[in-house]
XYZ file of C-alpha atoms in Angstrom:
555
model
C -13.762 43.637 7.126
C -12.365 42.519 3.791
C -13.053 45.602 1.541
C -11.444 44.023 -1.860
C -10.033 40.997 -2.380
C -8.235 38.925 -5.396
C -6.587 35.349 -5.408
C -4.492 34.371 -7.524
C -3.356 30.844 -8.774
C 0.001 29.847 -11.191
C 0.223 26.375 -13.075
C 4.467 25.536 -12.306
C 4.990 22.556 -14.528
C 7.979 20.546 -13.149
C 10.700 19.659 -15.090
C 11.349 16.584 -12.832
C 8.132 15.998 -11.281
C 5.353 15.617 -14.206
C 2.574 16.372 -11.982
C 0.853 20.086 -12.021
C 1.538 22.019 -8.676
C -1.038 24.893 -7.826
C 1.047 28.238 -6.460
C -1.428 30.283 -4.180
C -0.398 33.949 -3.846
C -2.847 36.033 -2.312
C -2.715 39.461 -1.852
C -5.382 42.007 -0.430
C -6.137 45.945 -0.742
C -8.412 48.089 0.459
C -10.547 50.871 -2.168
C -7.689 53.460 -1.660
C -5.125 51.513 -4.184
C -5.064 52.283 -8.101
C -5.710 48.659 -9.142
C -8.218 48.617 -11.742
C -11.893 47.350 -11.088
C -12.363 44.096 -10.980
C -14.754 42.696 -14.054
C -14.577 38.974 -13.647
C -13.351 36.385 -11.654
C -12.197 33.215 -13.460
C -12.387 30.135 -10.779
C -10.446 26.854 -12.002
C -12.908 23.736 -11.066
C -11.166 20.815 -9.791
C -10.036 21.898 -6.010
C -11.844 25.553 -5.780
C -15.519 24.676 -6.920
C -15.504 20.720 -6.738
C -12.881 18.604 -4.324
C -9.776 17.950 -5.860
C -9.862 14.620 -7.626
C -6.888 13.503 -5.753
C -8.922 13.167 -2.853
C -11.560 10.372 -4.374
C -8.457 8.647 -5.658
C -7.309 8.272 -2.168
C -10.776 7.868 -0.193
C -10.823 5.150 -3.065
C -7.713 3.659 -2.822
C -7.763 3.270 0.919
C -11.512 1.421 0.625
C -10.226 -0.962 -1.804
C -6.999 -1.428 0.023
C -4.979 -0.299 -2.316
C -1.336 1.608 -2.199
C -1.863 5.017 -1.303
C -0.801 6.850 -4.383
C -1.438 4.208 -6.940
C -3.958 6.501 -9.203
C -1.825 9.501 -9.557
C 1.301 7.707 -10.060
C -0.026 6.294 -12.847
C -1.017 9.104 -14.140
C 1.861 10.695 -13.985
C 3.411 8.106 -15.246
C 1.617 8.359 -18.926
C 1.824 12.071 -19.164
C 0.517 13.937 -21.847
C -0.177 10.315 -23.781
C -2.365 9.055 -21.205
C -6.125 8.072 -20.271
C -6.278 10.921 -17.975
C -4.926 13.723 -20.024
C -6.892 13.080 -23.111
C -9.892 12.998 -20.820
C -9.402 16.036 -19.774
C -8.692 17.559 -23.173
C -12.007 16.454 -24.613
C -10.196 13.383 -26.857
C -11.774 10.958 -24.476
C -15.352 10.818 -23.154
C -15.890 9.192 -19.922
C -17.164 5.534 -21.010
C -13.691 5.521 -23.367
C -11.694 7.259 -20.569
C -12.114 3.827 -17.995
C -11.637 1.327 -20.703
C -8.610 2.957 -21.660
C -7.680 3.853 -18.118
C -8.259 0.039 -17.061
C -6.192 -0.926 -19.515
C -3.265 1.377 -18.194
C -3.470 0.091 -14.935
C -3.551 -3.913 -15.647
C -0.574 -3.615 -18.253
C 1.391 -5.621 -16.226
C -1.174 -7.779 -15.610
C -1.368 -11.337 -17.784
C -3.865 -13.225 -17.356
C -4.324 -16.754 -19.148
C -7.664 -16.827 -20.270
C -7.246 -13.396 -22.908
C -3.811 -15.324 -24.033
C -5.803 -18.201 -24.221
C -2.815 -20.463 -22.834
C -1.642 -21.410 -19.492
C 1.369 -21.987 -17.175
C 3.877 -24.228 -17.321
C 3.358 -23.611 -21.122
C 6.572 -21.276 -22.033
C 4.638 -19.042 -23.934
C 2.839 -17.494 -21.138
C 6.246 -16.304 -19.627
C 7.766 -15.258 -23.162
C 4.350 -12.448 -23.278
C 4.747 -11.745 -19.729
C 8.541 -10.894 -20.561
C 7.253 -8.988 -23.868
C 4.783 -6.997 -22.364
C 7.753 -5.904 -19.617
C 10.322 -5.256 -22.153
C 12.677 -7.076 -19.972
C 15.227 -10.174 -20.301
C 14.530 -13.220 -18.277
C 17.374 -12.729 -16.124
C 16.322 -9.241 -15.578
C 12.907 -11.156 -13.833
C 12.018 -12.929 -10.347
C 8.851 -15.497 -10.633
C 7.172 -16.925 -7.670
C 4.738 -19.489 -8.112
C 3.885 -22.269 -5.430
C 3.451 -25.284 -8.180
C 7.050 -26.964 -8.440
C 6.268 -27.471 -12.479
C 5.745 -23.929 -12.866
C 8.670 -22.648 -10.955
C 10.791 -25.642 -13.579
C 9.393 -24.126 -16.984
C 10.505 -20.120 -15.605
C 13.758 -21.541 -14.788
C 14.595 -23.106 -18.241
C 13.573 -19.728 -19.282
C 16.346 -18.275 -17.596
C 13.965 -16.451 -15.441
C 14.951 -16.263 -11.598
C 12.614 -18.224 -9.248
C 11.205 -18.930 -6.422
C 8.577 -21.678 -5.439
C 6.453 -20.301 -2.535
C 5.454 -22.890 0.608
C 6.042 -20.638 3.438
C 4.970 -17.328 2.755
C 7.796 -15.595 5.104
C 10.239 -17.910 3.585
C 9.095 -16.194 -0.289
C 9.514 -12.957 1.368
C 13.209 -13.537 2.666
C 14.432 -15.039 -0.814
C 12.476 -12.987 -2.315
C 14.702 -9.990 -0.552
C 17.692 -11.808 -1.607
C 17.268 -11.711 -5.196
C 16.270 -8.222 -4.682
C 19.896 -7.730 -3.121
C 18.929 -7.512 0.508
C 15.888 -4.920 0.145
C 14.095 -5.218 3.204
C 10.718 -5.523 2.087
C 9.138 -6.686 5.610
C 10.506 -3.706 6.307
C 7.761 -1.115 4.432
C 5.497 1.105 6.527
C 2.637 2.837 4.812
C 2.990 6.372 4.893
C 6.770 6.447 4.526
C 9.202 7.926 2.216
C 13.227 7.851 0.966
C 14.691 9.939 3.356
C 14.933 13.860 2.102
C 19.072 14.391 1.528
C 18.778 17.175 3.949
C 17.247 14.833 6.341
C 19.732 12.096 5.846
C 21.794 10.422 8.505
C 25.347 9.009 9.524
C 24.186 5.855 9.329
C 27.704 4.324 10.879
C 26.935 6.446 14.024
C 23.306 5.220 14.287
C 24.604 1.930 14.149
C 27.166 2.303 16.448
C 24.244 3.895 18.845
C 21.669 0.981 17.959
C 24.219 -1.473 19.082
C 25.324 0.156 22.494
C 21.832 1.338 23.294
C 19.505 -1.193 22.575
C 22.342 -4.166 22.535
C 21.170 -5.182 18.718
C 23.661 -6.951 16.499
C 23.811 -7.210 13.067
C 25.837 -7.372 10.190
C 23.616 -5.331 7.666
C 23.398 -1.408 8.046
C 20.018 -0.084 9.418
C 16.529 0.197 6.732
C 15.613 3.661 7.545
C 12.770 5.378 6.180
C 10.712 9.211 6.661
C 7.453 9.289 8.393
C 5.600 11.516 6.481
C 3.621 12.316 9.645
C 5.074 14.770 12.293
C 7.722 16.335 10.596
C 8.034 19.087 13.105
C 10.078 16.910 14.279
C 11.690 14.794 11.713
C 10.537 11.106 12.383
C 12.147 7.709 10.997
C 11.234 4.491 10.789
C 14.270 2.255 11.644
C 14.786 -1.387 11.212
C 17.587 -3.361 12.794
C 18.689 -6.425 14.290
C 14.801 -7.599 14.095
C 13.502 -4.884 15.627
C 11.221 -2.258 14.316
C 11.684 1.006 16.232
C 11.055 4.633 15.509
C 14.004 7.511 15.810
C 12.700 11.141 16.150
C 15.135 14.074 16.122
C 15.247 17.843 16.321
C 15.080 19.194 12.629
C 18.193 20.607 10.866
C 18.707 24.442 11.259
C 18.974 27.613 13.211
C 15.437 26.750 16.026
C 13.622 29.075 18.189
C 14.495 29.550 21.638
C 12.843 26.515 23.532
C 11.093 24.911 20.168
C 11.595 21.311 19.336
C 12.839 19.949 22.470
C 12.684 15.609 21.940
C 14.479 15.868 25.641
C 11.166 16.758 27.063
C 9.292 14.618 24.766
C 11.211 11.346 25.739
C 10.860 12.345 29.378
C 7.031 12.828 29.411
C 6.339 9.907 26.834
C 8.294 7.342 30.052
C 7.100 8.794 32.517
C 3.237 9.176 31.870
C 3.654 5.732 30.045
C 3.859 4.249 33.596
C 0.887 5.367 34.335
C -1.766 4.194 32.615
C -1.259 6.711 29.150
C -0.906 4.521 26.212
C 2.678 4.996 25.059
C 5.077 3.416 23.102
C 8.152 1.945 24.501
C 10.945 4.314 25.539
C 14.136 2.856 24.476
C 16.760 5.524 24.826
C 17.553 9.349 24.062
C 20.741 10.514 22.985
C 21.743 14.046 23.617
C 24.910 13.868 21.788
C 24.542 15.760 18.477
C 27.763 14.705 16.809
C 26.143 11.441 16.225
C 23.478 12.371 13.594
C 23.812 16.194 13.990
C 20.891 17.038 16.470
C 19.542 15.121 19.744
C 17.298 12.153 19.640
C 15.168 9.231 21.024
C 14.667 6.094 20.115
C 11.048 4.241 20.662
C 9.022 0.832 19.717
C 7.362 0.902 16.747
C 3.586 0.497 17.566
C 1.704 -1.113 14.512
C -1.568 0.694 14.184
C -3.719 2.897 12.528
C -3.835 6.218 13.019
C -6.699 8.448 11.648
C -5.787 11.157 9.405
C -9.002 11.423 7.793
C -11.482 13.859 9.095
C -14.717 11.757 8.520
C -12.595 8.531 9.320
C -13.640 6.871 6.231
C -14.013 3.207 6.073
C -15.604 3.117 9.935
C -19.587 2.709 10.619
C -21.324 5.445 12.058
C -21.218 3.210 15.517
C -16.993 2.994 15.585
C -16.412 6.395 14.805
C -18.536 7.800 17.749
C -16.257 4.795 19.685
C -13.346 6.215 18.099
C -14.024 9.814 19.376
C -15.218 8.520 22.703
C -11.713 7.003 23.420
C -9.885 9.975 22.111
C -12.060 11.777 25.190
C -10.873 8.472 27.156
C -7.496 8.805 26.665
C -7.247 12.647 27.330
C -8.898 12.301 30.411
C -5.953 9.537 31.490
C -3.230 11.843 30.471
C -5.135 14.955 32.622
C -5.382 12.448 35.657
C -1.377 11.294 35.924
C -0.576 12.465 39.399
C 1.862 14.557 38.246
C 4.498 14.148 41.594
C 4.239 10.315 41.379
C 5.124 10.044 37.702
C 8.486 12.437 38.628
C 7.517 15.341 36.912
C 7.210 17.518 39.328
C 10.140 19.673 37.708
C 8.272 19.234 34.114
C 6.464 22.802 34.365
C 5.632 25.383 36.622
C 2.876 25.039 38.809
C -0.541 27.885 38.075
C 0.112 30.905 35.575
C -0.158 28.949 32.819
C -2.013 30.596 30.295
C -0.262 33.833 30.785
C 2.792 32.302 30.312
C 1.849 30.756 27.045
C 0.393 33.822 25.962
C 3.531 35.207 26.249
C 5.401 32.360 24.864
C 3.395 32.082 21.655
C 3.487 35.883 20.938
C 7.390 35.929 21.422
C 7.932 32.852 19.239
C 5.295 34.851 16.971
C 7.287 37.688 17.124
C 10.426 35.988 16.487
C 8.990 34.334 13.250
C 7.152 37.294 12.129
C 8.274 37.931 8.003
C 4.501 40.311 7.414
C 2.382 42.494 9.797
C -0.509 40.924 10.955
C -2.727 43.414 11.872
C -5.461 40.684 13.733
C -2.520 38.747 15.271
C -1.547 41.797 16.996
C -4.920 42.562 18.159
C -5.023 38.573 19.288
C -2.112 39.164 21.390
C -3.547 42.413 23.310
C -7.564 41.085 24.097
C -6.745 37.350 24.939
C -4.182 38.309 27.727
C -7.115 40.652 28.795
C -9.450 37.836 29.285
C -7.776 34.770 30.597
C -9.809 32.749 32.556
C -8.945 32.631 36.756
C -10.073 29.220 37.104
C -7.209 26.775 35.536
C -6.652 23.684 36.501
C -3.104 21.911 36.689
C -2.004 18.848 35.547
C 0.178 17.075 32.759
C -0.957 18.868 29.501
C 0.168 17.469 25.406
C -0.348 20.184 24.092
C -1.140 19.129 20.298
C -3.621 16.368 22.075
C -5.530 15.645 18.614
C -7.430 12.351 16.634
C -4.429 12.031 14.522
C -1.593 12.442 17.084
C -3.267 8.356 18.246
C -2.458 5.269 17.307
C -5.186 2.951 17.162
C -5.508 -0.662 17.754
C -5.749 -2.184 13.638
C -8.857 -3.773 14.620
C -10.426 -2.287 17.712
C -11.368 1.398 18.534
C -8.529 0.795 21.245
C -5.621 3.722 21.709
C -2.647 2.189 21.903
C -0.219 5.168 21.616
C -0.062 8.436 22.013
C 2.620 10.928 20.236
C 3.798 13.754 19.567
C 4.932 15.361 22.955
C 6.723 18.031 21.857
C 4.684 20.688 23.453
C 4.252 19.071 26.699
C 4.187 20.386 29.896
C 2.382 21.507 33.164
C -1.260 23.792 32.768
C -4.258 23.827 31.770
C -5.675 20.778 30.464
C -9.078 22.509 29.061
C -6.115 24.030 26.355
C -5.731 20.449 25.271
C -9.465 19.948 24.979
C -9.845 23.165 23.316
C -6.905 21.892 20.678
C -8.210 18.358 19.569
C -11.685 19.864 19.173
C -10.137 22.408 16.984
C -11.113 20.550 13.797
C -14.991 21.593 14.634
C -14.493 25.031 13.707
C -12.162 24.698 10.370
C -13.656 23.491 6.927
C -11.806 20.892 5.023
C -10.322 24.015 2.776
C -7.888 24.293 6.160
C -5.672 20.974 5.864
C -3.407 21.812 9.143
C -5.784 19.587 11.242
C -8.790 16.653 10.396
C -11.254 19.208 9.959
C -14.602 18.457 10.618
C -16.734 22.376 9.886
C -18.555 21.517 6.371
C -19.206 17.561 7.253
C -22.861 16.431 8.351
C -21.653 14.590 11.939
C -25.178 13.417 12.628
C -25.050 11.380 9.411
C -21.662 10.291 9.688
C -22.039 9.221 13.555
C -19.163 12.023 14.993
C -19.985 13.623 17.953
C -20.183 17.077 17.898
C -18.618 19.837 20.070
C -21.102 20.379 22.412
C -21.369 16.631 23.039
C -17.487 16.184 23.244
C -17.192 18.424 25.503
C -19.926 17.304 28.122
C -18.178 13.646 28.147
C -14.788 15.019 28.967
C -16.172 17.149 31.997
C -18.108 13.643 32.638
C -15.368 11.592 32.460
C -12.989 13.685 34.141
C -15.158 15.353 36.913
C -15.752 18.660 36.646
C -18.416 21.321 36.215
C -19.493 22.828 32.301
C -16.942 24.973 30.715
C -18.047 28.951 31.314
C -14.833 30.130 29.309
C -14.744 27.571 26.301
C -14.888 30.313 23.125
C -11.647 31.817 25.267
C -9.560 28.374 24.954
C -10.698 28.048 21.278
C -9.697 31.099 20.345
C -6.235 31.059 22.416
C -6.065 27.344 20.398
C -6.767 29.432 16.845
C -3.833 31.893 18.089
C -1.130 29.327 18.711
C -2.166 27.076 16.065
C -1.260 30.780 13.482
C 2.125 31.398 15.267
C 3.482 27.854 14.814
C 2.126 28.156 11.055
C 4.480 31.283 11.005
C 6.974 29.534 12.617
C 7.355 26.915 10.050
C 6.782 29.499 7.283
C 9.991 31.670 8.640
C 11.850 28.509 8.749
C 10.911 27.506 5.172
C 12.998 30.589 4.296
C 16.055 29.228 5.672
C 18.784 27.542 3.814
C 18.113 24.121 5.313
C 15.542 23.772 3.312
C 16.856 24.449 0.392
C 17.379 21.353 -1.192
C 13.933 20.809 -1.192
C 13.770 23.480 -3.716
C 16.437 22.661 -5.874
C 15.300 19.058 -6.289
C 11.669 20.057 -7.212
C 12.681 22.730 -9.630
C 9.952 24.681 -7.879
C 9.690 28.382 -6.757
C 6.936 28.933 -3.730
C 5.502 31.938 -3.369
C 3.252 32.528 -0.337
C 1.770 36.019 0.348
C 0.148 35.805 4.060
C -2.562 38.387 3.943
C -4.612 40.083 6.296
C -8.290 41.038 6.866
C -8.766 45.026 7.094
C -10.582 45.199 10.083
C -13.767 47.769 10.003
C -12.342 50.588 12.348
C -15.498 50.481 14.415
C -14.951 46.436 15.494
C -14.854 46.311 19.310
C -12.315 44.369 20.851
C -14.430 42.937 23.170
C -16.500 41.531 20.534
C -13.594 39.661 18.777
C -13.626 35.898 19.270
C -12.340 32.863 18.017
C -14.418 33.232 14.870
C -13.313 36.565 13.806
C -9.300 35.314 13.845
C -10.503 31.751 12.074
C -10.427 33.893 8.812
C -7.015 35.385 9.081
C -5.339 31.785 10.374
C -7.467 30.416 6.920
C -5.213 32.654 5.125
C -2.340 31.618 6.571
C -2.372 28.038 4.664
C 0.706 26.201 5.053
C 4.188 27.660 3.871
C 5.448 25.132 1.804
C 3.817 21.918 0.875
C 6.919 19.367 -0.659
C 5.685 15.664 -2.735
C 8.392 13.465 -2.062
């Protein structure tokens, strides 16, 4: 048990990036050290006793249908001078705060009836051009009213009159000097430098491959989702298509393999798994520096938020329910007729992961973990005798789906890199994961503090019975064993990307943020009279709570 603990947090303040960046480090010690006794413990509010504003900004910005980001960029944006900073210095109370808050985020905004004139009158466009501080040349204006479009352009002011809206958008790009803007994906970002690409060679590729001509270079953008393995969106020649890659670096034996992930993704996408098309893998890594696969962009949602906010209480249990739909697909691909008889080795599954997982733990390992080690001698001790075979995803979760945008309908599954042949109940066991983390754990959607019966999520329990339902087979005996072998894993990839944090690949990361990371992973001191045979997936949750993520970069 934890005999003494103390956390403590450091305010960096970027010189680049004006927003404030929290820097855990936590450190723990039992009775026996000379560290004076603790008197007080001072708890910041905002993120440790309350939720972090950020996240109403975004539960808010994604119900209004707004940019993600929108609130804290303006924020940032206005510093030490704006709304939000003299709020929270006391100069503004609350009433004050959104009047002058509102007024920050229409700025731009001019609207005829406060002017108390009106387009085509030039005035209008000399306050609009006031207010931006800019020269009319400097300016695009689109307006679908011919006389409109003529006072701008006497103006000097670039324009555009609007009758076909895809038409606006393409001379709209033009002005812009060929920015793609048809070509923005929510939850993108400029491509890291360390993560950049040849872009001659991927061109070169796109053209052979996929026989796409075109004279302008490819639009390629960063997923921020699944950046185990770095993930682009890629435009060109029309087509929107995703290219994912093995990261940059020294790897772990076996780790990161987009071979395997291109060859399950085709071959389980012929039958009946909702996949993406395949387009083409290239194993060559003097083209972009690493091997790769190209696939069809799907256009859909997928859920990152635990309580899948903006959904009644009726889709999200529909939502679940084809999550449970979709596994059960994947776990019933005859696994000879889809040629992948060579994917994995037939029965010994668990053991082998066991061992896999510790030696890729091992390999990783940068601090003794006294409850990892103990992990890695009782779960070998009791793994079940009853597996099942049969294709297995191995990071089978809510938010590695892609949703129809309108329907609770998967139409995609990603994210293959573990992949193989086993035991399917380790897939259940990993997408129900979420049930026994609190929100305080960000690696997964976690759903531990939230009221499901209010919110209209299933719980475990019922999860579970509609997957043996579904797929045919008796109640689980064994489950806390495959949720605590999930909890295990789920630490030594978590120390995987910690060790490769440390690495000079990512580097620049650091340099362009200004920002030094510290992470301490600690350890609970385990009471000397704890059983092994009473440890179970709940005793290791704390020590895998500890281990928060390495390094957490804003773009």
């Amino acid at each position: 048990m934890l005999k003494s603990f103390t956390a403590l947090s450091r305010l960096q303040q970027s010189n680049r990036v004006l927003s404030k960046r929290v820097i855990p480090s936590l450190f723990y010690c039992t009775q026996k050290t000379s560290m004076p006794v603790t008197k007080a413990v001072i708890f910041d509010l905002g993120g440790v006793i309350v939720p972090q504003p950020m996240i109403a900004f975004r539960e808010f910005e994604k119900s209004k249908g707004l940019p993600a980001g929108l609130i804290g960029r303006m924020i940032v944006r206005n510093g030490d001078e704006g709304a939000w900073s003299k709020l929270e210095t006391g100069e503004l109370a609350f009433p004050q705060f959104m009047e002058a808050f509102n007024k920050e985020c229409s700025k731009e905004i001019i609207e005829s009836c406060l002017l108390g004139i009106r387009k085509p009158d030039p005035r209008i466009f000399h306050a609009c051009l006031k207010e931006l501080d800019l020269q009319p040349e400097e300016t695009v204006f689109l307006d679908d009213l011919g006389v409109n479009v003529k006072s701008a352009r006497q103006l000097g002011i670039r324009t555009i009159k609007v009758t076909d809206p895809d038409q606006a958008v393409r001379d709209l790009e033009k002005e812009l000097g060929g920015l793609c803007m048809r070509c923005h994906k929510e939850d993108t970002i400029t491509v890291p430098k360390h993560l950049e690409i040849n872009m001659d060679k991927l061109k070169s590729y796109l053209n052979w491959a996929l026989k796409l001509h075109s004279k302008d270079p490819p639009v390629i953008r960063c997923f921020r989702h699944g950046q185990s393995n770095p993930t682009y969106y890629v435009f060109y020649g029309g087509k929107h298509l995703v290219l994912r890659k093995k990261p940059p670096g020294k790897l772990l034996p076996s780790a990161h393999a987009v071979e395997r992930e291109f060859k399950v993704m085709k071959a389980v996408g012929q039958h009946g798994v909702p996949i993406p098309k395949m387009y083409g893998l290239c194993e060559d890594s003097s083209l972009i520096g690493t091997p790769f696969y190209i696939m069809e962009y799907v256009d859909g949602k997928i859920f990152k938020d635990r309580a899948l906010a903006g959904l009644t209480r009726q889709q999200r249990r529909e939502v679940y329910s084809e999550m449970i739909s979709t596994l059960v697909k994947i776990h019933s691909v005859n696994i000879s007729a889809a040629g992948l008889d060579d994917y994995g080795k037939k029965g010994g599954y668990l053991q082998r992961n066991m061992t896999r997982w510790t030696r890729q733990y091992e390999a990783s390992k940068t601090h003794e973990i006294e409850a990892m080690d103990k992990l890695i001698k009782w779960l070998p001790e009791h793994l079940p005798q009853d597996e099942r075979v049969t294709v297995v995803h191995g990071d089978f979760r809510v938010d590695n789906m892609i949703y129809h945008p309108t329907k609770p309908v998967a139409i995609g599954v990603i994210d293959w890199e573990l992949s193989t042949i086993g035991d399917p109940l380790t897939d259940l066991a990993t997408c129900c994961l979420g049930y026994y983390t609190p929100s305080a754990l960000d690696v997964i959607p976690a759903l531990g503090d939230l009221d499901l019966k209010e919110l209209g999520i299933p719980t475990v329990e019922e999860v579970v019975a509609e997957y043996c339902q579904k797929i045919g087979i008796a109640p689980i005996q064994n489950w806390d064993w495959y949720v605590a072998f999930g909890l295990f894993r789920m630490a030594a990839i978590i120390q995987g990307v910690y060790k490769r944090s440390l690495q000079d690949p990512l580097k620049p990361y650091k340099d362009e943020l200004d920002d030094i990371l510290l992470i301490e992973l600690g350890i609970f001191d385990s009471s000397a009279d704890a059983g092994l045979e009473k440890l179970d997936h709940r005793y290791f949750y704390g020590n895998l709570l500890l281990m928060d993520f390495a390094l957490q970069y804003e773009f």
